[in-house]
XYZ file of C-alpha atoms in Angstrom:
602
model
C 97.768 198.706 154.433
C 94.710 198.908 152.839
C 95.948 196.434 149.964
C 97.385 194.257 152.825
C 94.361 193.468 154.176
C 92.487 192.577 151.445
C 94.567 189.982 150.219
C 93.596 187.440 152.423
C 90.033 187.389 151.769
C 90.903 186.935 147.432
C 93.331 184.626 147.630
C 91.319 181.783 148.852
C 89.321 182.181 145.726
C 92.202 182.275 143.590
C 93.380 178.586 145.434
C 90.068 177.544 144.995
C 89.990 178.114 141.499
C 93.158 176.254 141.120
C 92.681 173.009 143.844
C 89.098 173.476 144.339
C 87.316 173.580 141.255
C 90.239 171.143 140.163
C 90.707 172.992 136.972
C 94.247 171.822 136.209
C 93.538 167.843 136.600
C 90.599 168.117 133.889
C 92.695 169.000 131.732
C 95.093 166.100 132.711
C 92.816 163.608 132.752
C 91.630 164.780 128.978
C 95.055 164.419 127.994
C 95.342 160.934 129.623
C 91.884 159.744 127.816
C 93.318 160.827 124.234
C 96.200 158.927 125.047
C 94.486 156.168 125.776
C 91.845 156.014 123.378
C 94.482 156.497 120.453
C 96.604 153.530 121.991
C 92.956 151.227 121.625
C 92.857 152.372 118.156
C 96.315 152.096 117.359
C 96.624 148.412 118.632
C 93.306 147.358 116.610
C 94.875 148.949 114.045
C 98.144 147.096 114.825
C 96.315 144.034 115.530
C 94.421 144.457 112.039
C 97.587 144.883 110.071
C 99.095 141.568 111.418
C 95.749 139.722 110.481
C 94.846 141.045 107.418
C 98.677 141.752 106.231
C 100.955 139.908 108.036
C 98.983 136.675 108.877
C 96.214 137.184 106.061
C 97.187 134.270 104.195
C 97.348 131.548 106.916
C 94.273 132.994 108.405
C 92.775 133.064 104.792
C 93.533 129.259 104.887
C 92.220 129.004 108.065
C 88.784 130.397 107.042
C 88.447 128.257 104.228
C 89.005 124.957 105.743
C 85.935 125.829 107.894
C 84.090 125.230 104.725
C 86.503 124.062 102.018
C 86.690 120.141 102.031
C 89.054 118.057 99.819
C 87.244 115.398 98.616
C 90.232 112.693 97.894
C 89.122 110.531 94.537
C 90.667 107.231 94.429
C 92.598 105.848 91.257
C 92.197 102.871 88.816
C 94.098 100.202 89.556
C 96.587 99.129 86.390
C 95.687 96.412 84.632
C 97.534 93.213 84.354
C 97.560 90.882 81.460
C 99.223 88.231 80.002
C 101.795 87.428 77.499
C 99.249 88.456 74.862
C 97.654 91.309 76.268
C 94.656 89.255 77.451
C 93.298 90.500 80.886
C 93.795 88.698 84.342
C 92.800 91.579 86.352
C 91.059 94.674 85.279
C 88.658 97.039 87.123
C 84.515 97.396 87.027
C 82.473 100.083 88.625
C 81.183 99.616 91.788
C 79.846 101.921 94.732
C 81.683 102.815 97.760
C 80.958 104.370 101.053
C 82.867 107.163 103.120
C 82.542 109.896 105.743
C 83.254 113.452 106.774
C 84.308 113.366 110.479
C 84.050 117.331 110.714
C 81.096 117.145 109.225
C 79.260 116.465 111.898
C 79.434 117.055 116.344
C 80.838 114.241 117.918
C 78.150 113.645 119.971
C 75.873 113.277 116.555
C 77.998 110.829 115.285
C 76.454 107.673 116.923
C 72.898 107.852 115.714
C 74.273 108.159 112.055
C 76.829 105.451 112.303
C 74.281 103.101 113.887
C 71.524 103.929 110.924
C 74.544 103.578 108.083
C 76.085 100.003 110.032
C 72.008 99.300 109.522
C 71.701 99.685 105.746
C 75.378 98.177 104.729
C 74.792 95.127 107.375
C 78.409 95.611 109.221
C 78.655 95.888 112.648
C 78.306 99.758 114.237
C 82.018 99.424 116.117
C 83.863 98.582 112.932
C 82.551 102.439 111.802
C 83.013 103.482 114.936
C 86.788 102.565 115.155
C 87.546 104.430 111.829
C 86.044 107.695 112.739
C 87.663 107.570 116.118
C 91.191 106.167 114.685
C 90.862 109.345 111.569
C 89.641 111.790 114.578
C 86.537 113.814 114.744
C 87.584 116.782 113.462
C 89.695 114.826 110.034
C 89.149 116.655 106.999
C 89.620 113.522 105.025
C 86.961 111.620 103.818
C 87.206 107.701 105.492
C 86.609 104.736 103.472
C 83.656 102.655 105.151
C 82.821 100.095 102.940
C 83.934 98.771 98.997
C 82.440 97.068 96.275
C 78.707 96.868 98.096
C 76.176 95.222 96.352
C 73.582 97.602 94.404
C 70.995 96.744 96.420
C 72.917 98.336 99.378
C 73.507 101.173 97.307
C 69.918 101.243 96.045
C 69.005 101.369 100.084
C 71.641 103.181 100.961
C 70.712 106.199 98.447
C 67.243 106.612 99.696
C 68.727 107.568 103.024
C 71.185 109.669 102.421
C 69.956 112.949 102.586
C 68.850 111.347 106.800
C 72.372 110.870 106.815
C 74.775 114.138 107.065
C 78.424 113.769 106.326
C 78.107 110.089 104.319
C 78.670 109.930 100.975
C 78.108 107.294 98.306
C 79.923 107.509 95.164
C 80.743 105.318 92.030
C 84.152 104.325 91.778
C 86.084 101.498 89.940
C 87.238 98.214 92.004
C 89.306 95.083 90.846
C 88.279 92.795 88.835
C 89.573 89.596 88.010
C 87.212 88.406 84.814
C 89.104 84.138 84.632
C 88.072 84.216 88.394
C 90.234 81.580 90.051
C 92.684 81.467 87.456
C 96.232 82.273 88.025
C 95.148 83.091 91.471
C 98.109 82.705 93.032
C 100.320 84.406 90.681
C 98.249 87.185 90.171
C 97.475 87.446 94.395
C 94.777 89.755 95.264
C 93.714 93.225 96.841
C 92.476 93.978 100.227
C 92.151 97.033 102.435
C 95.580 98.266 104.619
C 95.626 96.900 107.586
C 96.580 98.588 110.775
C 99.929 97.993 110.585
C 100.582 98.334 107.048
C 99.257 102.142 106.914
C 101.390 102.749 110.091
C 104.450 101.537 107.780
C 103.082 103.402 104.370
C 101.647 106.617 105.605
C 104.646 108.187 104.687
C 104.029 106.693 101.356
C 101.238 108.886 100.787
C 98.336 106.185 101.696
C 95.782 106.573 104.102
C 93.103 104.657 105.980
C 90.469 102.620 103.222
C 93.016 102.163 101.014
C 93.146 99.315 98.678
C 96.723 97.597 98.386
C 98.188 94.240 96.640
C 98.292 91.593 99.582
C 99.895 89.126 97.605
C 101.113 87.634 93.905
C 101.540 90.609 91.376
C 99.144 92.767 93.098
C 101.790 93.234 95.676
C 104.740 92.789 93.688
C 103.893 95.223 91.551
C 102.123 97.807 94.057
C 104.261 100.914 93.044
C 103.299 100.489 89.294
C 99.794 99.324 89.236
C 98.318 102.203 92.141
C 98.309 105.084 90.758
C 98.152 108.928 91.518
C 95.349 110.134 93.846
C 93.250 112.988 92.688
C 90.569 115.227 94.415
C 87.929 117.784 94.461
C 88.566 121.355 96.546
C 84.247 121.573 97.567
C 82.731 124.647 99.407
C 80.335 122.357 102.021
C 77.471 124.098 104.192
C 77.196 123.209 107.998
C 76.028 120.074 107.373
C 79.221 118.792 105.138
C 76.756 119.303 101.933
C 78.379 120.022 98.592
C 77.697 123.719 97.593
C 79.872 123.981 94.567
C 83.098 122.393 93.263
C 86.112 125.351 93.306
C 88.863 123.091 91.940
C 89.080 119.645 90.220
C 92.718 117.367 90.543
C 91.896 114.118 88.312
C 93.604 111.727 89.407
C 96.367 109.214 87.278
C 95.259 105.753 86.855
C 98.034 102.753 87.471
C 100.291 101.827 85.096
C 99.494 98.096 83.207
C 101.493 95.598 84.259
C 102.089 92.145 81.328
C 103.150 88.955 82.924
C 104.794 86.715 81.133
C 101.841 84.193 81.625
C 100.050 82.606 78.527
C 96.499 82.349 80.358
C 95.472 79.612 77.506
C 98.950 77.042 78.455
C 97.801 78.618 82.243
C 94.299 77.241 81.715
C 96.064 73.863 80.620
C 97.941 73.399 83.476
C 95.195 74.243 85.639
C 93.207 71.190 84.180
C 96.026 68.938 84.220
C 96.679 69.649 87.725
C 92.706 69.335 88.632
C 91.842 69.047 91.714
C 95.166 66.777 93.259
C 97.046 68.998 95.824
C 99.927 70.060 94.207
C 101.963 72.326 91.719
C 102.690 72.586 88.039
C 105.129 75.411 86.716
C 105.913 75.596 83.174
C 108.930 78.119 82.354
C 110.857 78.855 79.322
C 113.937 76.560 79.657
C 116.198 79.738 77.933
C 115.600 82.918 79.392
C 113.050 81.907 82.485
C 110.010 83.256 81.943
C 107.098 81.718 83.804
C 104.311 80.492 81.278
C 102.427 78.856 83.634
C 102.045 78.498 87.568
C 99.433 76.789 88.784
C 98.255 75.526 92.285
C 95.539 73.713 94.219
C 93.643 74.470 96.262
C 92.995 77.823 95.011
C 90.934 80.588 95.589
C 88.926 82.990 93.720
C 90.361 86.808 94.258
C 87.293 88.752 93.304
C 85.664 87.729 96.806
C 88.244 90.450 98.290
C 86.529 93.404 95.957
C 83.819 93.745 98.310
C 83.033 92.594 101.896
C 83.584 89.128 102.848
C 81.478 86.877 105.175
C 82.814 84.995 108.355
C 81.687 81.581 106.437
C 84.024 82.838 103.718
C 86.791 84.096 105.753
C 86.770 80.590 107.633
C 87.083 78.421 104.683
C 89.974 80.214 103.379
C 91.250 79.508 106.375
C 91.029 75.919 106.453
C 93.181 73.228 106.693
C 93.827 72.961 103.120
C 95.174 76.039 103.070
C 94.070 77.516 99.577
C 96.337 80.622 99.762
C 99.263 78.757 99.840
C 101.312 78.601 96.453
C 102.765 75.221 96.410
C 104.751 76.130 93.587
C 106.998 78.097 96.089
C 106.667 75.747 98.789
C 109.595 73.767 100.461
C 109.312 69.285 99.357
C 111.783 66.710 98.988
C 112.439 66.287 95.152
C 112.789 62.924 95.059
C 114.225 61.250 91.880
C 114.177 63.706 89.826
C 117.375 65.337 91.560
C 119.359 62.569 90.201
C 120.231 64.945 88.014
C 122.657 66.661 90.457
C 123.417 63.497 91.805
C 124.789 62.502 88.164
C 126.594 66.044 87.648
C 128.090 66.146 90.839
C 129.339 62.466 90.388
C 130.736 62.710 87.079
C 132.198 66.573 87.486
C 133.095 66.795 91.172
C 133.707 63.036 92.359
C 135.730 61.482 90.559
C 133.309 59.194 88.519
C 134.299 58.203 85.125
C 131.382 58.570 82.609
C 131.796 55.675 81.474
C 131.289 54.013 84.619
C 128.939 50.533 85.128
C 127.670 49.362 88.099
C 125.620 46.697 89.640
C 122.826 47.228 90.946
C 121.152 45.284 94.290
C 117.949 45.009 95.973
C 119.690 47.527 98.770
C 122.773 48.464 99.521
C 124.213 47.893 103.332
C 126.211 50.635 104.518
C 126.906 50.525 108.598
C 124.146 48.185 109.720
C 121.584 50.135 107.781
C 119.932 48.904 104.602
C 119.312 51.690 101.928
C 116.473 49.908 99.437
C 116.029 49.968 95.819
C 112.627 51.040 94.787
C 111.987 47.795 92.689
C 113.184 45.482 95.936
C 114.884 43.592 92.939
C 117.769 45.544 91.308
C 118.433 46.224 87.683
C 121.553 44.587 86.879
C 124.553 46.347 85.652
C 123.998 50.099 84.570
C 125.635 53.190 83.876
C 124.318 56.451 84.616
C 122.407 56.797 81.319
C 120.587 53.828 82.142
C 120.240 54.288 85.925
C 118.849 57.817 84.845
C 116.255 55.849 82.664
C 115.409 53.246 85.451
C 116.115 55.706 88.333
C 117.970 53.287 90.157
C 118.881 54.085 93.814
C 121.159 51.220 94.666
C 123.190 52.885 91.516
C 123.370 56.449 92.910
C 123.677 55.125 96.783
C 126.901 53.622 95.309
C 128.520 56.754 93.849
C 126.974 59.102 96.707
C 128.955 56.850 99.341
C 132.301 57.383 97.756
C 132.302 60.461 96.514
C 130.475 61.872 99.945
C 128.682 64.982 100.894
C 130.976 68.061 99.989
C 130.832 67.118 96.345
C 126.879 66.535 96.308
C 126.434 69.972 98.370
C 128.412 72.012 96.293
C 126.408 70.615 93.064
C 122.978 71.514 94.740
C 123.912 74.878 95.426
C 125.369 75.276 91.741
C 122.005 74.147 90.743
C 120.467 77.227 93.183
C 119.201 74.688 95.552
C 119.119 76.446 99.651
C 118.206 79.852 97.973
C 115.113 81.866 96.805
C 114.821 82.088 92.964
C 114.498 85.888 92.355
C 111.197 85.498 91.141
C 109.069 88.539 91.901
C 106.802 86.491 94.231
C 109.847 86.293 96.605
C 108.608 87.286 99.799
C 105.794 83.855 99.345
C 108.882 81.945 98.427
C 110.541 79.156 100.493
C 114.570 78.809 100.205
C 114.479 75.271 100.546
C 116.996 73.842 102.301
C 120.790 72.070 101.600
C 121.827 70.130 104.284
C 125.006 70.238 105.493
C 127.362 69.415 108.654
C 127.134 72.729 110.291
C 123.142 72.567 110.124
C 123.032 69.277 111.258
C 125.105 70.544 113.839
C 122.840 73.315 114.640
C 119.279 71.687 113.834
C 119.626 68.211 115.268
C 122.599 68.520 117.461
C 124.480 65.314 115.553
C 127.252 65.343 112.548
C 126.606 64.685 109.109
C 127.494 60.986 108.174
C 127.648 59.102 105.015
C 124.309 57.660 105.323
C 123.189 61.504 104.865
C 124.884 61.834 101.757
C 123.148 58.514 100.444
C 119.578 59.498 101.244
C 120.310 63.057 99.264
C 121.485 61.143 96.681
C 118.111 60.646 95.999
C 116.763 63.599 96.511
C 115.677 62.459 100.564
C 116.522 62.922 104.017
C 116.882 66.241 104.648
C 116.976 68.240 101.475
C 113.803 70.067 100.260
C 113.420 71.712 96.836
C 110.308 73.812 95.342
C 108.074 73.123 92.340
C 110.100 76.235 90.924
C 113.645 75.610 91.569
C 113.195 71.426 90.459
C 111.974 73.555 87.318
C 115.524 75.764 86.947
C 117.324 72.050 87.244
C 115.696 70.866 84.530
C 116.385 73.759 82.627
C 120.030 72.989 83.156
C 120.610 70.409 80.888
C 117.634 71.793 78.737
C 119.827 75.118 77.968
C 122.946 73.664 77.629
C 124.155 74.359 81.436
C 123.006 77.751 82.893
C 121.184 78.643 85.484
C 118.147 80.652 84.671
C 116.028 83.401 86.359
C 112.811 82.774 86.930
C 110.312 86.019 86.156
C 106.698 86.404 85.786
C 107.169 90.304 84.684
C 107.269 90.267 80.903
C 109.480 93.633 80.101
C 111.961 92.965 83.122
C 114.800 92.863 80.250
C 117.376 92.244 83.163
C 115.989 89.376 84.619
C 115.326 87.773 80.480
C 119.234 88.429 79.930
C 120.356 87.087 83.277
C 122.114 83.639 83.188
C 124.918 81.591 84.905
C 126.747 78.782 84.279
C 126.517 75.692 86.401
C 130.205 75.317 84.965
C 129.038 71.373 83.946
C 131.362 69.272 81.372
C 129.834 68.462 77.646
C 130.095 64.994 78.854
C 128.024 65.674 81.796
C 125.739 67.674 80.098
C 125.426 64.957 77.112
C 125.248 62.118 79.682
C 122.142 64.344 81.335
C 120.685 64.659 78.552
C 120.924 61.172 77.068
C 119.776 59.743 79.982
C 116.460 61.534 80.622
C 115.443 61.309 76.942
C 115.682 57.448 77.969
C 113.420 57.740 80.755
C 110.858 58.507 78.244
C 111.973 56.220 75.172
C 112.204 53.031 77.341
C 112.614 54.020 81.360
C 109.938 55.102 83.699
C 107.943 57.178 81.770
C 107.603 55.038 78.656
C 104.300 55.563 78.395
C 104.639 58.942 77.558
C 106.117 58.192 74.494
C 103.696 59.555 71.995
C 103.817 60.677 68.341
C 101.735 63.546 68.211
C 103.920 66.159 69.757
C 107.633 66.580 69.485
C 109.872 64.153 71.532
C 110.823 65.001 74.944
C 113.690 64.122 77.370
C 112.004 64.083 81.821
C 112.497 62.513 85.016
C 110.042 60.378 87.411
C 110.262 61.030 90.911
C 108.622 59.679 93.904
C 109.200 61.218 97.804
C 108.648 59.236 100.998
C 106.440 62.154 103.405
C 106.234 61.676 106.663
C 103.779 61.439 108.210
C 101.188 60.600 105.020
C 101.160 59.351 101.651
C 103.798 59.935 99.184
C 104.703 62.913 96.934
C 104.780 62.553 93.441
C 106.965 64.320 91.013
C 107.637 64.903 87.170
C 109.637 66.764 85.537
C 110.586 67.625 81.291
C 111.655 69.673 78.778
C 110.885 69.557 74.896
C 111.487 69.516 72.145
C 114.716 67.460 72.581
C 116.780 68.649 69.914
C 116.368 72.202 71.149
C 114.152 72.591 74.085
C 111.694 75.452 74.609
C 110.144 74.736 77.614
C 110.037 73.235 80.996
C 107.371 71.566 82.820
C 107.040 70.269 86.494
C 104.393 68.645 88.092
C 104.005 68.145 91.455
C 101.492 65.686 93.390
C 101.456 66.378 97.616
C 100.581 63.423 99.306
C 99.084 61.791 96.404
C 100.114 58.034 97.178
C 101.329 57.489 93.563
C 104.573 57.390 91.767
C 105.538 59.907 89.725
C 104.972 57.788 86.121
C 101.337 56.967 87.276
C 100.397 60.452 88.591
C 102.618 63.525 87.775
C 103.638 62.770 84.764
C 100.497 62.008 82.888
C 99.794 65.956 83.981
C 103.124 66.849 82.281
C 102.170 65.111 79.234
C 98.642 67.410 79.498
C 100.508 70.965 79.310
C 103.102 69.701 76.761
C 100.014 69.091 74.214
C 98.878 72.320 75.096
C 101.937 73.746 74.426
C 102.585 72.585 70.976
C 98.876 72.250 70.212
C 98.593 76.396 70.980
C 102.202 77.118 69.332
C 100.764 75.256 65.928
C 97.656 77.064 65.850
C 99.742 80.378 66.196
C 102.627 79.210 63.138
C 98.785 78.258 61.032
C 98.219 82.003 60.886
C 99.119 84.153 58.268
């Protein structure tokens, strides 16, 4: 009983002890903080595994493009030379500016663009729109400016260290050491524009870079650019060089030879002076271009560097000095008598032996076709209307034979299609007339009168500089249809030939008949002594509106011709005895005056 009683008053300290005091959750909540704190250190330990193991490449990438910078290092152009390994376009030093975007905040990047757009005398917004079109935080290095003048580099250098995240460095630019020579063959180089980096990024450019724009700079882009190279740079806040870590050279262009001779080049270049016009001078066997010259021209070196408005404007003018007239689009006058003969003889039913009279014009419905002379010639065969380039004569077999015949002839002779020269994409197809583009074009249907003015080489057809050059070459060769190429290893284009599929009477007739023009026809007074003799063709070509074209073409020697050579007057107001062919008679003597000092050497 005694016991009983008691119990009460101990067992409230017993409960206390347990609930109270709160013994048992202490040791609970100890529990729960171990847990916890080994969970913290087991997910930092976690979290440092996946960084330093898992992800501790990337994120070693990561850290060192925060100061690792790849400093991109533009390669040398290829040269280009010329038959003879002379150079037409090489490469000098010059200086060239660039930037670091990430080098600097964005909001820092105004003050230094305006000071930099100070020194190299451009406007601020052209900078401006690079940086912003690479992006402020780019890690490539933006092209600014090329081929400054050293005393913008001189001015430029004592500012640089005011002027964080610009570099100036040496580096080699094009060169073209004949300046304007060959211009238009050898095109030029110019900075991408918008549109082409959108369509060559995948090529591995990028913004500043220097591309052909035209001629064999662009036809040849893939072989003369090159391999871009670099330097992997550790750069301090400021996008300062600390120290090189790794060194890529880069792999210059490969050389490009033309098939140019830059002396016969030089020739034609006088000869053609300063008329508006064309003069191509090809190898009448295998098609390789010799010469190819055109004025007005331009001198490429004033793309190397920046060009002024005043500069900019006058190549814009209205003689249009880019344009390479030996590629452009005229009617070829007389001298495509020489289809007019083959298609005759070959396709409508002309007998070579046939003589006809010729008239002061011939009438065909109501409309008077005129002979040049306003007299006539008298009788003639085609020999002799070859030498005196009588129209009345070729009106006569045009009208019976008609237009399939003469259309099918021109397109044998690769009339009303591009040439396959390399300079394609400058190059005009010409044009054939023919029912279904009358049709088409002027909404009428081809009638015989047509077929009489294209007898001629007038009305509607149009013929280049360079494909009047692959018709003389025709007769020249012996009847094949060459390919013209300006590249001097392109073995397929050298090998490449086709046969017009002309008669030997045609092709003696042809060939006859233009060695007359120069013996006793319309260019008699080209018959000189001191080079070999040569067979060619006068031509003269209404324009409207303006003065008249004049044309010329040849080929020599005679016995077994070498070479072709076309001039081409626009708008000069002359015939083609009085003003193209003197210029013919120019290259020929530089032709055979160069090949005799070559055979002189031992």
């Amino acid at each position: 009983m005694a016991l009983i009683q008691q119990l009460p008053s101990k067992l409230p300290t017993k409960v206390g002890s347990l609930h109270g005091g709160r013994t048992v959750g202490r040791n609970f909540q100890a529990v729960f903080l171990l847990l916890l704190f080994v969970s913290i250190l087991g997910a930092f330990g976690l979290r440092l595994f996946q960084l330093q193991v898992v992800d501790g490449e990337r994120n070693r990438q990561r850290a060192d493009s925060n100061r690792v910078r790849l400093v991109p290092k533009r390669p040398a152009r290829g040269t280009i030379t010329d038959r003879n390994g002379k150079i037409l376009a090489g490469s000098r030093l010059s200086h060239t500016v660039s930037i670091w975007p990430i080098a600097l905040p964005k909001e820092e990047w105004p003050a230094v663009i305006d000071r930099l757009a100070t020194v190299l005398k451009m406007p601020a917004e052209d900078i401006q729109r690079r940086v912003e079109q690479a992006g402020y935080s780019s890690l490539e290095s933006i092209t600014v400016a090329q081929g400054i003048s050293t005393a913008q580099a001189t001015a430029l250098s004592e500012y640089i260290s005011e002027l964080p995240g610009v570099r100036l460095e040496a580096e080699a630019v094009r060169n073209y050491p004949n300046g304007d020579l060959a211009a238009h063959v050898l095109g030029y180089t110019g900075e991408l524009t918008d549109e082409q980096l959108a369509n060559r990024r995948e090529d591995g450019y990028r913004m500043g870079d220097v591309v052909g724009q035209s001629g064999a700079e662009s036809a040849f882009e893939s072989t003369l650019r090159g391999t871009w190279g670099g330097q992997q740079v550790e750069v301090d806040s400021a996008g300062r060089i600390i120290q090189i870590l790794g060194d890529k050279p880069s792999v210059s262009g490969r050389d490009v030879q033309l098939t140019l001779d830059s002396e016969l080049q030089r020739a034609a270049e006088a000869a053609l002076g300063t008329r508006r016009g064309a003069i191509v001078a090809m190898d009448a066997n295998n098609g390789a271009i010799l010469a190819m010259a055109s004025w007005p021209t331009y001198d490429p070196n004033i793309f190397t560097g920046p060009i002024s408005q005043a500069q900019w404007a006058q190549l814009q003018g209205s003689n249009h000095p880019f344009l390479n007239r030996a590629l452009r689009a005229f009617p070829p006058a007389s001298t495509f008598k020489i289809v007019t003969t083959a298609a005759a003889i070959d396709l409508g039913g002309w007998d070579p032996n046939t003589v006809l009279p010729t008239y002061p014009y011939l009438q065909v419905g109501g409309v008077r076709f005129g002979e040049w002379n306003h007299a006539g010639f008298g009788p003639l065969g085609f020999t002799g209307a070859m030498a005196w380039s009588s129209d009345t004569f070729f009106y006569q077999t045009a009208r019976r034979m008609g237009g399939p015949p003469l259309i099918e002839m021109t397109r044998r002779f690769g009339f009303g299609r591009k040439t396959g020269i390399e300079l394609g994409v400058e190059e005009s197809a010409g044009l054939v007339p023919d029912d279904d583009w009358k049709q088409e074009a002027l909404g009428t249907s081809w009638v015989i009168g047509d077929a009489i003015n294209m007898s001629i080489g007038q009305g509607y057809l149009t013929a280049t500089p360079l494909q009047v050059a692959m018709m003389f070459a025709v007769p020249a060769n012996g009847g094949y249809l060459v390919q013209p190429h300006i590249l001097k290893d392109n073995e397929e284009s050298r090998s490449w030939r086709e046969s017009v599929n002309l008669s030997d009477v045609t092709l003696d007739i042809l060939h006859r008949g233009l060695r007359q023009v120069i013996t006793g026809g319309t260019a008699k007074a080209l018959n000189v002594s001191h080079i070999p003799p040569f067979a060619g063709k006068t031509g003269t070509a209404e324009a409207d509106p303006g003065l008249s074209h004049a044309w010329f073409g040849a080929y020599a020697p005679f016995e077994n011709p070498e070479v072709v050579v076309v001039a081409f007057a626009e708008h000069s107001g002359g015939g083609g005895g009085k003003v193209a062919a003197p210029m013919v008679l120019q290259v020929l003597e530089a032709y055979f005056g160069h090949q005799r000092e070559e055979s002189d050497q031992p």
